[in-house]
Coordinates of C-alpha atoms and ligand atoms in Angstrom, one line a residue:
M1 CA 12.3 31.8 -15.6
A2 CA 14.0 34.9 -14.3
N3 CA 11.3 36.7 -12.4
Q4 CA 8.8 35.2 -10.0
D5 CA 6.0 37.6 -11.1
D6 CA 6.5 36.8 -14.8
F7 CA 6.5 33.1 -14.0
F8 CA 3.3 33.4 -12.1
K9 CA 1.6 35.4 -14.9
K10 CA 2.7 32.5 -17.2
V11 CA 1.1 30.0 -15.0
V12 CA -2.3 31.9 -15.1
A13 CA -2.0 32.5 -18.8
H14 CA -1.2 28.8 -19.6
A15 CA -4.0 27.6 -17.3
K16 CA -6.4 29.8 -19.4
E17 CA -5.0 29.1 -22.8
Y18 CA -5.1 25.4 -22.5
G19 CA -8.5 25.0 -20.8
F20 CA -7.5 24.3 -17.2
I21 CA -8.9 27.4 -15.4
F22 CA -10.9 30.4 -16.6
P23 CA -12.0 33.6 -14.7
S24 CA -15.7 33.1 -13.8
S25 CA -18.3 35.0 -15.7
E26 CA -15.6 36.3 -18.0
I27 CA -17.9 37.7 -20.8
Y28 CA -19.4 39.8 -18.1
D29 CA -15.9 41.0 -17.1
G30 CA -15.5 38.4 -14.4
L31 CA -16.3 38.0 -10.7
A32 CA -13.6 38.8 -8.3
A33 CA -11.7 35.8 -6.9
V34 CA -14.1 33.2 -8.4
Y35 CA -12.8 30.7 -11.1
D36 CA -14.2 28.0 -13.3
Y37 CA -12.3 24.9 -14.1
G38 CA -12.2 24.1 -17.9
Q39 CA -12.2 20.8 -19.7
L40 CA -8.6 20.0 -18.6
G41 CA -8.7 21.6 -15.2
V42 CA -11.7 19.5 -14.1
E43 CA -9.8 16.3 -14.9
L44 CA -6.7 17.4 -13.0
K45 CA -8.8 18.5 -10.1
N46 CA -10.8 15.2 -10.0
N47 CA -7.6 13.3 -10.2
I48 CA -6.2 15.1 -7.2
K49 CA -9.6 14.5 -5.3
Q50 CA -9.4 10.9 -6.1
A51 CA -5.8 10.6 -4.9
W52 CA -6.7 12.1 -1.6
W53 CA -9.9 10.0 -1.2
K54 CA -7.9 6.8 -2.0
A55 CA -5.3 7.7 0.5
M56 CA -7.6 8.8 3.3
V57 CA -10.7 6.6 2.9
Q58 CA -9.9 3.6 0.7
M59 CA -6.4 2.9 2.3
H60 CA -7.6 3.4 6.0
E61 CA -10.1 0.8 7.3
N62 CA -11.0 3.1 10.1
I63 CA -11.8 6.3 7.9
V64 CA -15.1 6.6 6.2
G65 CA -16.5 9.3 3.8
L66 CA -19.4 11.8 4.1
D67 CA -21.1 14.3 1.7
S68 CA -22.9 16.7 3.9
A69 CA -25.2 19.6 2.6
I70 CA -23.7 23.1 2.1
F71 CA -26.8 24.5 3.9
M72 CA -26.9 23.7 7.6
H73 CA -28.9 24.9 10.6
P74 CA -27.8 28.6 11.4
R75 CA -27.1 27.6 15.1
I76 CA -24.2 25.4 13.9
W77 CA -22.2 28.5 13.1
K78 CA -23.1 30.1 16.5
A79 CA -21.8 26.9 18.2
S80 CA -18.7 26.6 16.1
G81 CA -17.8 30.2 16.9
H82 CA -17.8 31.3 13.3
V83 CA -20.7 34.0 13.9
D84 CA -18.7 35.7 16.6
A85 CA -15.1 35.0 15.7
F86 CA -14.5 34.0 12.0
N87 CA -13.0 37.4 11.4
D88 CA -10.0 38.8 9.7
P89 CA -8.4 42.1 10.7
L90 CA -8.6 44.5 7.9
I91 CA -6.9 47.8 7.3
D92 CA -7.3 50.4 4.5
N93 CA -4.6 52.7 3.1
K94 CA -6.2 56.1 2.9
D95 CA -4.2 57.1 -0.2
S96 CA -4.7 54.1 -2.5
K97 CA -8.1 53.2 -0.8
K98 CA -6.8 49.6 -1.1
R99 CA -7.9 47.1 1.6
Y100 CA -5.4 44.7 3.2
R101 CA -5.4 42.0 5.9
A102 CA -3.4 43.4 8.7
D103 CA -2.0 39.9 9.7
V104 CA -1.0 39.3 6.0
L105 CA 0.9 42.7 5.8
I106 CA 3.0 41.7 8.9
E107 CA 3.6 38.0 7.8
D108 CA 4.7 39.3 4.4
H109 CA 7.1 41.7 6.2
I110 CA 8.6 38.7 8.2
A111 CA 8.8 36.7 5.0
K112 CA 11.0 39.4 3.5
I113 CA 13.4 39.2 6.5
E114 CA 13.3 35.4 6.0
E115 CA 14.4 35.8 2.4
K116 CA 17.3 37.9 3.5
V117 CA 18.4 35.0 5.8
E118 CA 18.1 32.5 2.9
K119 CA 20.3 34.8 0.7
E120 CA 22.9 34.9 3.4
V121 CA 22.9 31.1 3.7
E122 CA 23.2 30.9 -0.1
K123 CA 26.2 33.2 0.0
G124 CA 27.8 31.2 2.7
R125 CA 27.2 28.0 0.6
K126 CA 28.9 29.5 -2.4
R127 CA 31.7 30.8 -0.4
W128 CA 32.5 27.6 1.6
G129 CA 31.5 25.0 -1.0
E130 CA 31.7 21.4 0.1
S131 CA 32.8 22.2 3.6
F132 CA 29.8 24.4 4.3
D133 CA 28.0 23.6 7.6
E134 CA 24.5 25.1 7.3
A135 CA 23.4 24.4 10.7
Q136 CA 26.5 26.0 12.3
F137 CA 26.3 29.0 9.8
R138 CA 22.7 29.6 10.8
A139 CA 23.7 29.4 14.5
T140 CA 26.7 31.8 14.4
N141 CA 26.7 34.1 11.4
P142 CA 26.1 37.6 12.9
R143 CA 24.0 38.9 10.0
V144 CA 21.8 35.8 10.1
L145 CA 21.4 36.2 14.0
E146 CA 20.5 39.9 13.7
H147 CA 17.8 39.0 11.1
Q148 CA 16.6 36.1 13.2
K149 CA 16.3 38.3 16.3
K150 CA 14.2 40.8 14.4
I151 CA 12.0 38.0 13.2
D152 CA 11.5 36.7 16.7
E153 CA 10.7 40.1 18.1
I154 CA 8.0 40.8 15.4
H155 CA 6.6 37.3 15.8
G156 CA 6.3 37.7 19.6
R157 CA 4.5 41.0 19.4
Y158 CA 2.3 39.8 16.5
A159 CA 1.3 36.7 18.3
D160 CA 0.5 38.6 21.4
C161 CA -1.7 41.2 19.6
M162 CA -3.5 38.4 17.8
N163 CA -4.0 36.4 21.0
R164 CA -5.4 39.4 22.9
N165 CA -7.4 40.6 19.8
D166 CA -5.6 43.9 20.3
L167 CA -6.4 45.7 17.0
E168 CA -4.6 48.9 18.2
G169 CA -1.5 46.9 18.8
L170 CA -1.7 45.4 15.3
K171 CA -1.8 48.9 13.9
Q172 CA 1.0 50.1 16.0
L173 CA 3.1 47.1 14.8
I174 CA 2.5 48.0 11.1
L175 CA 3.5 51.6 11.9
D176 CA 6.6 50.5 13.7
L177 CA 7.7 48.2 11.0
E178 CA 7.2 51.1 8.5
I179 CA 5.1 48.9 6.3
V180 CA 4.0 50.9 3.2
C181 CA 1.1 50.2 0.9
P182 CA 2.5 48.6 -2.2
I183 CA 0.2 50.7 -4.4
S184 CA 0.5 54.2 -3.0
G185 CA 3.9 53.7 -1.2
T186 CA 2.5 55.5 1.9
R187 CA 2.0 54.7 5.5
N188 CA -1.3 56.5 5.8
W189 CA -3.3 53.7 7.4
T190 CA -6.8 53.5 9.0
D191 CA -7.4 51.7 12.2
V192 CA -7.6 47.9 12.1
R193 CA -11.1 46.5 12.1
Q194 CA -12.7 43.0 12.3
F195 CA -14.5 41.7 9.3
N196 CA -16.7 38.5 9.3
L197 CA -15.9 36.2 6.3
M198 CA -19.2 34.3 6.1
F199 CA -21.7 34.8 3.2
A200 CA -25.2 35.1 4.4
T201 CA -28.3 34.1 2.4
K202 CA -32.0 33.6 3.2
M203 CA -34.0 30.4 3.1
G204 CA -37.8 30.1 2.2
S205 CA -40.2 32.9 1.3
V206 CA -40.6 34.6 4.7
I207 CA -37.7 37.1 5.2
D208 CA -36.8 37.6 8.8
D209 CA -33.6 37.2 10.7
S210 CA -34.3 33.7 11.8
D211 CA -34.1 32.6 8.2
T212 CA -30.6 33.8 7.7
L213 CA -28.4 30.9 6.6
Y214 CA -24.6 31.0 6.0
L215 CA -22.8 29.4 3.1
R216 CA -20.5 27.0 4.9
P217 CA -17.0 28.5 5.4
E218 CA -15.6 25.0 6.0
T219 CA -16.7 21.5 5.4
A220 CA -15.7 20.3 8.9
Q221 CA -18.9 21.3 10.7
G222 CA -20.9 18.9 8.5
I223 CA -18.7 16.1 9.9
F224 CA -19.1 17.1 13.5
V225 CA -22.9 17.3 13.4
N226 CA -22.9 13.9 11.8
F227 CA -20.5 12.3 14.3
L228 CA -23.1 10.2 16.0
N229 CA -25.0 9.2 12.9
V230 CA -21.8 7.9 11.3
Q231 CA -20.4 6.3 14.5
K232 CA -23.7 4.5 15.3
S233 CA -24.7 3.4 11.7
G234 CA -21.1 2.3 10.8
R235 CA -20.5 0.8 14.3
M236 CA -17.2 2.8 14.3
K237 CA -14.7 2.3 17.1
I238 CA -12.4 4.9 18.3
P239 CA -9.9 5.9 16.9
F240 CA -11.7 6.6 13.6
G241 CA -12.1 9.4 11.0
I242 CA -14.6 10.9 8.7
A243 CA -13.5 12.5 5.5
Q244 CA -15.3 14.9 3.2
I245 CA -14.6 16.8 0.1
G246 CA -16.8 19.8 -0.7
K247 CA -17.3 23.5 -1.5
A248 CA -16.7 26.2 1.0
F249 CA -17.2 29.9 0.8
R250 CA -15.3 32.9 2.4
N251 CA -15.8 36.5 1.7
E252 CA -12.0 37.1 1.7
I253 CA -11.0 40.6 2.1
V254 CA -8.0 40.3 -0.1
A255 CA -8.6 37.8 -2.8
R256 CA -5.6 37.9 -5.1
Q257 CA -3.1 35.3 -6.3
F258 CA -5.4 33.4 -8.6
I259 CA -6.9 30.2 -7.2
F260 CA -4.7 30.5 -4.1
R261 CA -7.3 32.6 -2.3
M262 CA -10.8 32.3 -3.7
R263 CA -14.2 33.3 -2.4
E264 CA -15.7 30.0 -3.4
F265 CA -13.3 27.0 -3.2
E266 CA -13.0 23.3 -2.3
Q267 CA -11.6 21.6 0.7
M268 CA -10.7 18.0 1.6
E269 CA -11.0 17.6 5.3
M270 CA -10.7 14.7 7.7
Q271 CA -11.7 14.6 11.3
F272 CA -10.1 11.9 13.4
F273 CA -11.7 11.1 16.7
V274 CA -9.5 9.9 19.4
R275 CA -9.4 9.0 23.0
P276 CA -8.6 12.2 25.2
G277 CA -5.0 12.1 26.2
T278 CA -3.7 10.5 23.0
E279 CA -4.4 13.5 20.8
L280 CA -0.9 14.8 20.6
E281 CA 0.5 11.4 19.5
W282 CA -2.1 11.2 16.8
F283 CA -1.3 14.9 15.8
K284 CA 2.3 13.8 15.3
R285 CA 1.3 10.9 13.2
W286 CA -1.1 12.8 10.9
K287 CA 1.5 15.6 10.5
E288 CA 4.0 13.1 9.2
E289 CA 1.5 11.2 7.1
R290 CA 0.1 14.2 5.4
L291 CA 3.6 15.4 4.4
Q292 CA 4.4 12.0 3.0
W293 CA 1.2 12.2 0.9
H294 CA 2.4 15.5 -0.7
L295 CA 5.8 14.0 -1.3
G296 CA 4.3 11.2 -3.2
F297 CA 3.7 13.5 -6.1
G298 CA 7.4 13.5 -6.7
I299 CA 7.9 17.2 -6.0
P300 CA 11.2 17.9 -4.2
A301 CA 11.0 17.9 -0.4
D302 CA 12.5 21.3 -0.2
C303 CA 9.3 22.8 -1.8
Y304 CA 7.4 21.9 1.4
R305 CA 8.0 22.9 5.0
Y306 CA 6.0 22.8 8.3
H307 CA 5.0 26.0 10.0
D308 CA 4.1 25.4 13.6
H309 CA 1.6 27.9 14.9
E310 CA 2.6 30.3 17.6
K311 CA -0.9 31.7 17.8
L312 CA -3.2 28.7 18.7
A313 CA -6.9 29.1 18.3
H314 CA -8.5 29.0 21.8
Y315 CA -9.8 25.5 21.1
A316 CA -6.5 24.0 19.8
N317 CA -3.6 22.4 21.7
A318 CA -1.4 22.0 18.6
A319 CA -1.4 23.2 15.0
T320 CA 0.8 23.2 12.1
D321 CA 0.6 24.1 8.4
I322 CA 2.2 22.3 5.6
E323 CA 3.5 25.2 3.5
F324 CA 4.3 25.0 -0.2
R325 CA 6.8 27.1 -2.2
F326 CA 4.3 28.7 -4.5
P327 CA 5.6 31.0 -7.4
F328 CA 5.0 33.9 -4.8
G329 CA 6.8 32.2 -1.9
F330 CA 6.0 29.7 0.9
K331 CA 2.4 29.8 1.8
E332 CA -0.1 27.4 3.5
L333 CA -1.3 24.5 1.6
E334 CA -2.8 22.3 4.4
G335 CA -3.5 22.8 8.0
I336 CA -3.3 20.0 10.7
H337 CA -5.0 20.9 14.0
S338 CA -5.4 19.2 17.3
R339 CA -8.9 20.6 18.2
T340 CA -9.5 19.0 21.6
D341 CA -13.2 18.2 22.4
F342 CA -14.2 21.7 21.6
D343 CA -16.4 21.2 18.5
L344 CA -18.4 18.1 19.9
S345 CA -18.7 19.8 23.3
R346 CA -20.1 23.0 21.8
H347 CA -22.6 21.1 19.6
S348 CA -23.6 19.2 22.5
E349 CA -24.2 22.3 24.4
F350 CA -26.0 24.2 21.6
S351 CA -28.2 21.2 20.3
G352 CA -28.9 19.7 23.7
K353 CA -27.9 16.3 22.2
K354 CA -25.1 14.3 24.0
L355 CA -22.3 13.8 21.5
Q356 CA -20.3 11.2 23.3
Y357 CA -18.7 7.8 22.7
F358 CA -18.9 4.7 25.0
D359 CA -15.6 3.2 25.0
P360 CA -16.0 -0.6 25.7
E361 CA -12.3 -1.1 26.5
L362 CA -12.5 1.6 29.3
N363 CA -16.0 1.0 30.1
E364 CA -16.8 4.6 30.1
S365 CA -18.3 7.4 28.0
Y366 CA -16.3 10.5 26.9
T367 CA -16.3 13.3 24.4
P368 CA -13.7 12.3 21.8
Y369 CA -10.8 14.5 20.9
V370 CA -10.2 15.5 17.3
I371 CA -7.3 15.8 15.0
E372 CA -8.2 17.7 11.8
T373 CA -6.4 17.6 8.4
S374 CA -7.7 20.3 6.1
I375 CA -6.3 20.9 2.6
G376 CA -7.6 23.2 -0.2
V377 CA -8.2 21.4 -3.5
D378 CA -7.5 24.5 -5.4
R379 CA -4.3 25.3 -3.7
T380 CA -3.1 21.6 -4.4
V381 CA -4.0 22.2 -8.1
L382 CA -1.9 25.4 -8.1
A383 CA 1.0 23.8 -6.3
I384 CA 1.1 20.8 -8.6
F385 CA 0.4 22.8 -11.8
S386 CA 2.9 25.6 -11.2
H387 CA 5.6 23.2 -10.2
A388 CA 5.0 21.1 -13.3
L389 CA 5.2 24.0 -15.8
K390 CA 8.5 24.7 -17.3
D391 CA 10.2 26.0 -20.5
E392 CA 13.0 23.7 -21.7
T393 CA 15.7 24.5 -24.2
L394 CA 16.3 21.5 -26.4
E395 CA 19.6 20.5 -28.1
D396 CA 18.7 22.2 -31.3
G397 CA 18.1 25.5 -29.4
S398 CA 14.4 25.5 -29.6
V399 CA 12.3 25.9 -26.5
R400 CA 9.4 23.7 -25.6
T401 CA 6.8 24.3 -22.9
V402 CA 6.1 21.2 -21.0
L403 CA 3.7 20.5 -18.1
S404 CA 5.4 17.5 -16.3
L405 CA 2.4 16.4 -14.2
P406 CA 2.6 13.0 -12.4
A407 CA 1.1 10.6 -14.9
K408 CA -1.7 9.6 -12.4
L409 CA -2.9 13.2 -12.3
A410 CA -2.6 14.2 -16.0
P411 CA -5.9 15.0 -17.7
Y412 CA -5.1 12.7 -20.6
K413 CA -2.9 9.7 -20.2
A414 CA -2.3 9.3 -23.8
A415 CA -2.8 10.9 -27.2
V416 CA -3.2 8.7 -30.3
L417 CA -1.7 10.4 -33.4
P418 CA -1.8 9.1 -37.0
L419 CA 1.5 10.1 -38.7
V420 CA -0.6 11.2 -41.7
K421 CA -4.2 11.7 -42.4
K422 CA -4.5 9.0 -45.2
D423 CA -3.4 5.5 -46.1
G424 CA -5.8 3.9 -43.5
L425 CA -3.8 5.4 -40.6
P426 CA -6.6 7.4 -39.1
E427 CA -8.7 4.2 -39.0
K428 CA -6.0 2.3 -37.4
A429 CA -5.3 5.1 -34.8
R430 CA -9.1 5.1 -34.0
E431 CA -8.9 1.4 -33.2
V432 CA -6.1 2.1 -30.8
Q433 CA -7.9 5.0 -29.2
H434 CA -11.0 2.7 -28.7
L435 CA -8.8 0.0 -27.2
L436 CA -7.6 2.4 -24.5
M437 CA -10.6 4.4 -23.9
P438 CA -12.4 2.2 -21.3
D439 CA -9.4 2.4 -19.0
M440 CA -8.1 5.9 -19.4
M441 CA -8.6 9.3 -20.8
V442 CA -7.2 9.4 -24.4
Q443 CA -7.2 12.0 -26.9
Y444 CA -7.1 11.6 -30.7
D445 CA -5.4 14.3 -32.8
E446 CA -4.7 14.2 -36.5
K447 CA -4.3 17.9 -37.3
D448 CA -0.8 19.6 -38.1
A449 CA 2.6 18.1 -38.3
I450 CA 3.5 15.5 -35.8
G451 CA 6.1 17.8 -34.0
R452 CA 3.4 20.4 -33.4
R453 CA 1.1 17.7 -32.1
Y454 CA 3.8 16.5 -29.7
R455 CA 4.2 20.1 -28.4
R456 CA 0.5 20.5 -27.8
Q457 CA 0.4 17.3 -25.7
D458 CA 3.5 18.4 -23.8
A459 CA 1.8 21.7 -22.9
I460 CA -1.2 19.9 -21.4
G461 CA 0.8 17.3 -19.6
T462 CA 0.0 14.2 -21.6
P463 CA 2.6 11.6 -20.5
F464 CA 2.5 9.3 -23.6
C465 CA 2.1 10.1 -27.3
I466 CA 1.3 7.0 -29.4
T467 CA 2.1 7.4 -33.1
V468 CA 0.5 5.2 -35.7
D469 CA 2.6 5.0 -38.8
N470 CA 2.7 3.0 -42.1
D471 CA 4.7 0.2 -40.4
T472 CA 1.9 -0.2 -37.8
L473 CA -0.4 -1.6 -40.6
N474 CA 2.2 -4.5 -41.0
D475 CA 3.7 -5.0 -37.6
N476 CA 0.7 -4.0 -35.5
A477 CA 3.1 -1.9 -33.3
V478 CA 3.1 1.8 -32.4
T479 CA 5.7 4.3 -31.3
V480 CA 5.3 5.5 -27.8
R481 CA 6.9 8.9 -27.1
H482 CA 7.6 9.8 -23.4
R483 CA 6.7 13.4 -22.5
D484 CA 9.7 14.1 -20.2
T485 CA 12.6 12.4 -21.9
M486 CA 11.1 12.6 -25.4
Q487 CA 12.5 9.2 -26.0
Q488 CA 10.5 6.8 -28.3
E489 CA 10.0 3.0 -28.0
R490 CA 8.2 0.7 -30.4
I491 CA 5.4 -1.3 -28.5
A492 CA 3.1 -4.0 -29.9
I493 CA -0.5 -2.8 -29.8
D494 CA -1.5 -5.9 -27.9
N495 CA 0.8 -5.0 -25.1
L496 CA 0.0 -1.4 -25.1
P497 CA -2.7 -1.3 -22.3
A498 CA -0.4 -3.3 -20.0
Y499 CA 2.5 -1.1 -20.9
L500 CA 0.7 2.2 -20.1
H501 CA -0.9 0.8 -16.9
E502 CA 2.6 -0.2 -15.6
R503 CA 3.8 3.5 -16.2
I504 CA 0.6 5.3 -14.8
K505 CA 1.2 3.8 -11.3
P506 CA -0.5 5.0 -8.3
I507 CA 1.4 7.7 -6.6
K508 CA 3.8 6.7 -3.8
N509 CA 2.3 6.8 -0.4
Q510 CA -1.1 7.4 -1.9
Ligands
ATP601 P1 -5.1 31.3 5.2 O1 -4.4 31.6 6.4 O2 -4.3 31.2 4.0 O3 -6.4 32.2 4.9 P2 -6.6 29.4 6.7 O4 -5.7 29.2 7.8 O5 -7.8 30.4 6.9 O6 -5.9 29.9 5.3 P3 -8.0 26.9 7.0 O7 -9.2 27.5 7.6 O8 -7.0 26.1 7.8 O9 -7.2 28.1 6.1 O10 -8.5 26.0 5.7 C1 -7.8 24.8 5.4 C2 -7.4 24.9 3.9 O11 -8.3 25.4 3.0 C3 -6.2 25.8 3.7 O12 -5.0 25.2 4.0 C4 -6.2 26.2 2.3 O13 -5.6 25.0 1.5 C5 -7.7 26.1 1.9 N1 -8.3 27.4 1.8 C6 -8.6 28.3 2.9 N2 -9.1 29.4 2.4 C7 -9.0 29.3 1.0 C8 -9.3 30.2 0.0 N3 -9.9 31.5 0.3 N4 -9.1 29.9 -1.3 C9 -8.7 28.6 -1.5 N5 -8.3 27.8 -0.6 C10 -8.5 28.2 0.7

């Protein structure tokens, strides 16, 4: 598709039209940045969660799961630093009255210069063809070097302002870079202010300040406060991990881009507890392992990249993001952080309970260090869904829309289609449907011409269409049509479950 914006609109429209994702409370005109997963979306999302759980919990004997409550003691958020520091710097444009995140304005500006670099590289590739040496081109081309110098300068100033919490410096950087509001086109900005992202609510019937609870902005703290419970009851030995999938809530200032930035979303987080001093080695391992998990979906490697953090949170000694090429550019999909002993130490301090581990090999107690892997379920849905969606021009010139999801993630694995609605074919097709149902999600469809039914299944990502025709009644075999190649094969019904199983294999590295 020619234009990124048009493609993104198509992604949103397709998700709604086929029952993947609806705006929340739509009949009341919606609720900003909140979405509901429809009948197919919930299947896709559950399949992604299962793939993660399997890779992280089932496939690691030293990682166990947890499901902690959303409501937690309010002091937890004081200890974690969220009450005082879970802020985003916001800035308003006085003409359009639109609100922005100051850091995002600057990052978007940097991304535009990065795009220019990529364009130069593309030009070079076209010009030099086979003999093109990309690394040398990047290291020597004057225009690339000029852009890169600009990027480094901006990065330097930006990281410095963020590290020193210098809000005036951030505003000055926005002014110096001549960043304009995309709506009004002006540079008439307010000062930068900090805004806390946590939602507060009240517990019980007596309303005073001490009853203020927060909806958790991340699932991680539920893991830290259960560290000793899990370690002792599970007799866990370091290194070990605790994994959790659950809802998180953030009052995002700028919540656009569909399910990329929501106010209620879902995270899959794993905290890996290690011996102090070994954390950077584990950080490296998890960084690599998590990228391999993503690559297992079969999406090309150049859709992913690492983004190592320049600005480290005060508690971290290494951090990287795995970014994905979304329809609107490369953005964070997962964060991997080496969080030192910050969280356990703070909870020890605030709760008065010692959160330590006795290491029998060293014969000493210590506060474990933590490597965290934290990924958004919804962002993963968006990455996989948008990458899978394409319009294909067929040999006869017609266009089909196909959602090439990995079979393991597809909402329906197969659709059973009687060729016609008579001659005993629907009954036979129902038999096939019931044969497969206990093992996989199967849809039955007898409405419209077979070609239209194939298109409907292509559009929702069903990898196999199983057609029951008149011959089926004689040879007890069906035609299996493959979604991506559109090729057809005749398969005996007795062999069908095994045939499909073989082709809905677990995802690589997962
Ligand atoms: P960003 O910089 O995009 O706001 P973040 O660095 O605040 O993200 P983390 O706190 O590291 O994000 O959260 C871990 C993961 O949770 C992110 O990589 C992302 O996939 C997901 N996530 C965070 N905020 C949101 C949100 N508002 N909507 C959907 N997913 C989110």
